[in-house]
Coordinates of C-alpha atoms in Angstrom, one line a residue:
X174 CA -9.4 -19.1 -8.3
X175 CA -6.5 -21.6 -8.6
X176 CA -2.8 -20.9 -8.2
X177 CA -0.8 -22.3 -11.0
X178 CA 1.3 -25.2 -10.4
X179 CA 5.0 -24.4 -10.0
X180 CA 7.2 -26.6 -12.3
X181 CA 10.5 -25.8 -11.0
X182 CA 10.5 -25.7 -7.2
X183 CA 13.4 -23.9 -5.6
X184 CA 13.3 -24.8 -1.8
X185 CA 16.0 -23.0 -0.6
X186 CA 14.9 -19.6 -2.4
X187 CA 11.4 -20.0 -1.2
X188 CA 12.7 -20.7 2.4
X189 CA 14.6 -17.2 2.3
X190 CA 11.4 -15.4 0.7
X191 CA 9.3 -16.9 3.5
X192 CA 11.6 -15.2 6.2
X193 CA 11.7 -12.1 4.4
X194 CA 7.6 -11.9 4.1
X195 CA 7.2 -12.9 7.6
X196 CA 9.7 -10.1 9.0
X197 CA 7.6 -7.8 6.7
X198 CA 4.7 -8.3 9.1
X199 CA 6.9 -8.1 12.5
X200 CA 8.4 -4.8 12.9
X201 CA 9.3 -5.4 16.5
X202 CA 11.3 -8.3 15.3
X203 CA 11.7 -12.1 16.0
X204 CA 14.3 -14.5 17.5
X205 CA 15.4 -17.3 15.5
X206 CA 13.3 -19.9 17.6
X207 CA 10.2 -17.6 17.0
X208 CA 11.0 -17.6 13.1
X209 CA 11.3 -21.6 12.9
X210 CA 8.1 -21.9 14.9
X211 CA 6.1 -19.4 12.7
X212 CA 7.3 -20.9 9.6
X213 CA 6.8 -24.6 11.0
X214 CA 10.5 -25.2 10.4
X215 CA 13.2 -26.4 12.8
X216 CA 16.2 -23.9 14.0
X217 CA 18.7 -25.8 12.0
X218 CA 16.7 -25.2 8.9
X219 CA 16.6 -21.6 9.0
X220 CA 19.8 -20.6 10.9
X221 CA 21.9 -20.4 7.9
X222 CA 19.4 -18.5 6.0
X223 CA 19.3 -15.8 8.8
X224 CA 22.9 -15.6 8.9
X225 CA 22.9 -15.2 5.0
X226 CA 20.1 -12.7 5.1
X227 CA 21.9 -10.7 7.8
X228 CA 25.4 -10.6 6.0
X229 CA 23.6 -9.5 2.9
X230 CA 22.1 -6.5 4.8
X231 CA 18.5 -7.7 4.3
X232 CA 18.0 -8.2 8.0
X233 CA 19.6 -6.8 11.3
X234 CA 20.1 -8.2 14.5
X235 CA 19.8 -6.4 17.9
X236 CA 22.4 -7.2 20.6
X237 CA 19.9 -6.4 23.2
X238 CA 17.3 -9.0 22.9
X239 CA 18.7 -11.2 19.9
X240 CA 15.7 -10.1 17.6
X241 CA 16.2 -10.1 13.8
X242 CA 14.3 -7.4 12.0
X243 CA 13.9 -6.4 8.4
X244 CA 16.3 -3.5 7.3
X245 CA 15.6 -0.7 4.9
X246 CA 17.5 -2.5 2.0
X247 CA 14.4 -3.9 0.1
X248 CA 12.7 -0.5 0.4
X249 CA 15.9 1.3 -0.9
X250 CA 16.1 -1.2 -3.8
X251 CA 12.3 -0.6 -4.8
X252 CA 12.9 3.0 -4.8
X253 CA 16.1 2.7 -6.9
X254 CA 14.0 0.5 -9.5
X255 CA 13.9 2.9 -12.3
X256 CA 10.1 3.5 -12.7
X257 CA 9.5 3.7 -8.9
X258 CA 12.5 6.3 -8.8
X259 CA 10.9 8.3 -11.6
X260 CA 7.6 8.3 -10.0
X261 CA 9.1 9.4 -6.7
X262 CA 10.6 12.1 -8.4
X263 CA 8.0 13.4 -10.3
X264 CA 5.5 13.2 -7.3
X265 CA 7.6 14.9 -4.5
X266 CA 7.2 18.5 -5.9
X267 CA 3.4 17.9 -6.5
X268 CA 2.9 16.5 -3.1
X269 CA 4.7 19.4 -1.5
X270 CA 2.8 21.8 -3.3
X271 CA -0.3 20.0 -2.3
X272 CA 0.2 19.9 1.5
X273 CA 1.0 23.8 1.6
X274 CA -2.3 24.4 -0.3
X275 CA -4.3 22.1 1.9
X276 CA -2.7 22.0 5.4
X277 CA -2.9 18.3 5.3
X278 CA -0.3 15.6 4.9
X279 CA -0.5 13.3 1.6
X280 CA 1.2 10.0 0.7
X281 CA 1.9 8.1 -2.6
X282 CA 1.0 4.3 -2.4
X283 CA 1.7 1.3 -4.7
X284 CA 0.7 -1.9 -5.0
X285 CA 3.1 -4.7 -4.1
X286 CA 2.3 -8.3 -4.2
X287 CA -0.8 -8.6 -1.8
X288 CA -0.1 -5.3 0.2
X289 CA 0.3 -1.5 -0.4
X290 CA 3.8 0.3 0.1
X291 CA 3.8 3.7 0.9
X292 CA 6.9 5.0 -1.3
X293 CA 6.6 8.7 -0.7
X294 CA 4.9 11.1 2.1
X295 CA 4.7 14.9 2.6
X296 CA 3.9 16.3 6.0
X297 CA 1.2 18.8 6.6
X298 CA 2.9 22.1 7.5
X299 CA 0.7 22.6 10.4
X300 CA 0.0 20.8 13.7
X301 CA -1.8 18.6 14.9
X302 CA -2.0 16.2 11.6
X303 CA -1.9 12.6 10.6
X304 CA 0.2 11.0 8.1
X305 CA 1.3 7.4 7.0
X306 CA 5.1 7.3 6.9
X307 CA 7.1 6.2 4.0
X308 CA 7.9 2.8 3.9
X309 CA 5.0 1.5 5.8
X310 CA 3.2 -1.7 4.5
X311 CA -0.6 -1.5 4.5
X312 CA -3.1 -4.2 4.3
X313 CA -4.4 -4.2 0.8
X314 CA -8.1 -4.5 2.2
X315 CA -7.7 -2.0 4.9
X316 CA -6.4 1.2 2.5
X317 CA -8.4 3.3 0.4
X318 CA -5.1 3.4 -1.8
X319 CA -5.4 -0.4 -2.3
X320 CA -9.0 -0.3 -3.5
X321 CA -8.3 2.5 -5.7
X322 CA -5.7 0.8 -7.3
X323 CA -7.3 -2.3 -7.6
X324 CA -10.2 -0.4 -9.2
X325 CA -7.9 0.7 -11.9
X326 CA -6.0 -2.1 -13.0
X327 CA -6.8 -5.1 -15.4
X328 CA -9.0 -8.0 -13.8
X329 CA -6.1 -10.4 -14.3
X330 CA -3.8 -8.2 -12.1
X331 CA -6.5 -7.5 -9.5
X332 CA -7.3 -11.5 -9.1
X333 CA -3.7 -12.1 -8.6
X334 CA -3.2 -9.3 -6.0
X335 CA -6.3 -10.6 -4.3
X336 CA -5.1 -14.1 -4.2
X337 CA -1.8 -13.2 -2.8
X338 CA -3.4 -11.2 -0.2
X339 CA -5.5 -14.2 0.8
X340 CA -2.4 -16.5 0.9
X341 CA -0.6 -14.0 3.1
X342 CA -3.2 -13.2 5.5
X343 CA -5.3 -16.2 5.5
X344 CA -8.5 -13.9 5.5
X345 CA -11.4 -14.1 3.0
X346 CA -12.2 -11.4 0.4
X347 CA -15.0 -9.1 1.5
X348 CA -18.3 -10.2 0.0
X349 CA -19.1 -6.8 -1.6
X350 CA -15.5 -6.2 -2.8
X351 CA -16.4 -6.0 -6.4
X352 CA -19.4 -3.9 -6.0
X353 CA -17.2 -1.6 -4.1
X354 CA -14.3 -1.4 -6.7
X355 CA -17.2 -0.7 -9.4
X356 CA -18.3 2.4 -7.6
X357 CA -14.9 3.7 -7.3
X358 CA -14.4 3.2 -11.1
X359 CA -17.5 5.0 -11.9
X360 CA -16.7 7.8 -9.5
X361 CA -12.9 7.8 -10.4
X362 CA -11.7 8.2 -6.8
X363 CA -12.4 7.1 -3.2
X364 CA -13.5 9.0 -0.3
X365 CA -14.3 7.0 2.9
X366 CA -13.8 6.9 6.7
X367 CA -10.3 5.6 7.8
X368 CA -10.2 2.0 8.7
X369 CA -8.0 2.9 11.5
X370 CA -8.5 6.3 12.8
X371 CA -11.7 7.8 13.9
X372 CA -12.4 11.4 12.7
X373 CA -10.0 10.6 9.7
X374 CA -11.3 10.6 6.0
X375 CA -9.0 9.1 3.3
X376 CA -9.6 10.8 0.0
X377 CA -7.9 8.9 -2.8
X378 CA -7.3 9.4 -6.6
X379 CA -5.0 7.0 -8.8
X380 CA -2.0 7.9 -10.8
X381 CA -2.5 6.2 -14.4
X382 CA -0.2 5.5 -16.7
X383 CA -0.4 5.4 -20.7
X384 CA -3.2 2.6 -20.8
X385 CA -5.1 4.2 -18.0
X386 CA -4.0 1.6 -15.7
X387 CA -3.1 2.7 -12.0
X388 CA 0.7 2.7 -11.2
X389 CA -0.1 4.3 -7.8
X390 CA -2.5 6.2 -6.0
X391 CA -2.4 9.7 -4.0
X392 CA -4.0 9.6 -0.8
X393 CA -4.9 12.8 1.7
X394 CA -5.8 11.5 5.2
X395 CA -7.9 14.4 5.7
X396 CA -8.3 15.6 9.5
X397 CA -10.8 18.5 10.1
X398 CA -9.3 21.4 12.2
X399 CA -11.1 24.1 13.9
X400 CA -11.0 27.5 12.1
X401 CA -9.5 25.9 9.3
X402 CA -11.6 26.4 6.1
X403 CA -10.2 23.1 4.3
X404 CA -13.2 21.0 3.6
X405 CA -13.3 17.3 1.8
X406 CA -14.5 19.1 -1.3
X407 CA -11.4 21.4 -1.1
X408 CA -9.2 18.3 -0.9
X409 CA -11.0 16.5 -3.7
X410 CA -10.5 19.4 -6.2
X411 CA -6.9 19.7 -5.3
X412 CA -6.1 16.3 -5.0
X413 CA -7.7 15.6 -8.4
X414 CA -5.7 18.3 -9.8
X415 CA -2.5 16.8 -8.5
X416 CA -3.3 13.4 -9.3
X417 CA -3.7 14.6 -13.1
X418 CA -0.5 16.5 -13.1
X419 CA 1.4 13.6 -11.8
X420 CA -0.6 11.2 -14.3
X421 CA 0.5 13.7 -17.3
X422 CA 4.1 13.7 -15.9
X423 CA 4.5 9.8 -16.2
X424 CA 2.7 9.9 -19.6
X425 CA -0.4 8.6 -18.4
X426 CA -4.0 9.2 -19.7
X427 CA -6.7 11.0 -17.6
X428 CA -9.6 9.2 -16.1
X429 CA -12.8 10.5 -17.6
X430 CA -14.5 11.4 -14.6
X431 CA -11.5 13.6 -13.5
X432 CA -12.3 16.2 -15.7
X433 CA -14.8 17.9 -13.5
X434 CA -15.7 17.8 -9.9
X435 CA -18.4 15.3 -9.3
X436 CA -20.6 15.3 -6.1
X437 CA -19.5 12.0 -4.4
X438 CA -21.5 9.2 -3.6
X439 CA -22.2 8.5 0.2
X440 CA -19.0 7.2 1.8
X441 CA -19.2 3.5 1.7
X442 CA -19.2 1.3 4.7
X443 CA -16.2 -0.7 5.3
X444 CA -16.3 -4.0 3.3
X445 CA -17.0 -6.6 5.6
X446 CA -15.4 -10.3 5.2
X447 CA -17.5 -13.3 4.7
X448 CA -18.5 -15.3 8.0

């Protein structure tokens, strides 16, 4: 897939965006020298950019180690964007009801460029538990949330997201990605072992708009507990109902396979990148 040639280059804007995208992957922060080195630029080229971004509140600087870090301003702006704000507002009551029903945490993720951003999260009312905090940025190819959204969006939008992921990570697309997404489309949801935590099973359903396109996905990172009757099947049933409720709340159309519980396919292996 070829990237369209830019007709109107804007070097200063691109430089600022490069800095913000770099900080999105560096939660511990970077010094101005490290930013310059990572972006293959001189310190003088990025110094004024850093000062401007700091003055506007997009990044902050630590007095202790002189590291710049991304602030929460962009995340707050995203939440204030009307469709996102409405989605979170509708989702939180549904998610709170779900966690008390299952004693498991749940999070709501959206596709943002080549990544998944967690825009809302509800904790399990019991301990121990596993959760992904709101505001987290997750690798698109390492998230059941991302795969479920990719499986339920138009091909053009999906290709664009995958292209951006390749550009941002420098990695190759897993060779069995399309086959994997097709299985999700047929089943209507994803159930798979976590990419990051042993013993955690991610169960994910899409939230759909009026064109049956995914605008988000609800995920329960299921963690089995001794003497707790909750099972993956219990989670599937409750999470399916929650996703239907949220889909209806945002004026969306149901996925045809969501109307009745289906026996899940064998949990797929994690797609491996090409050598």
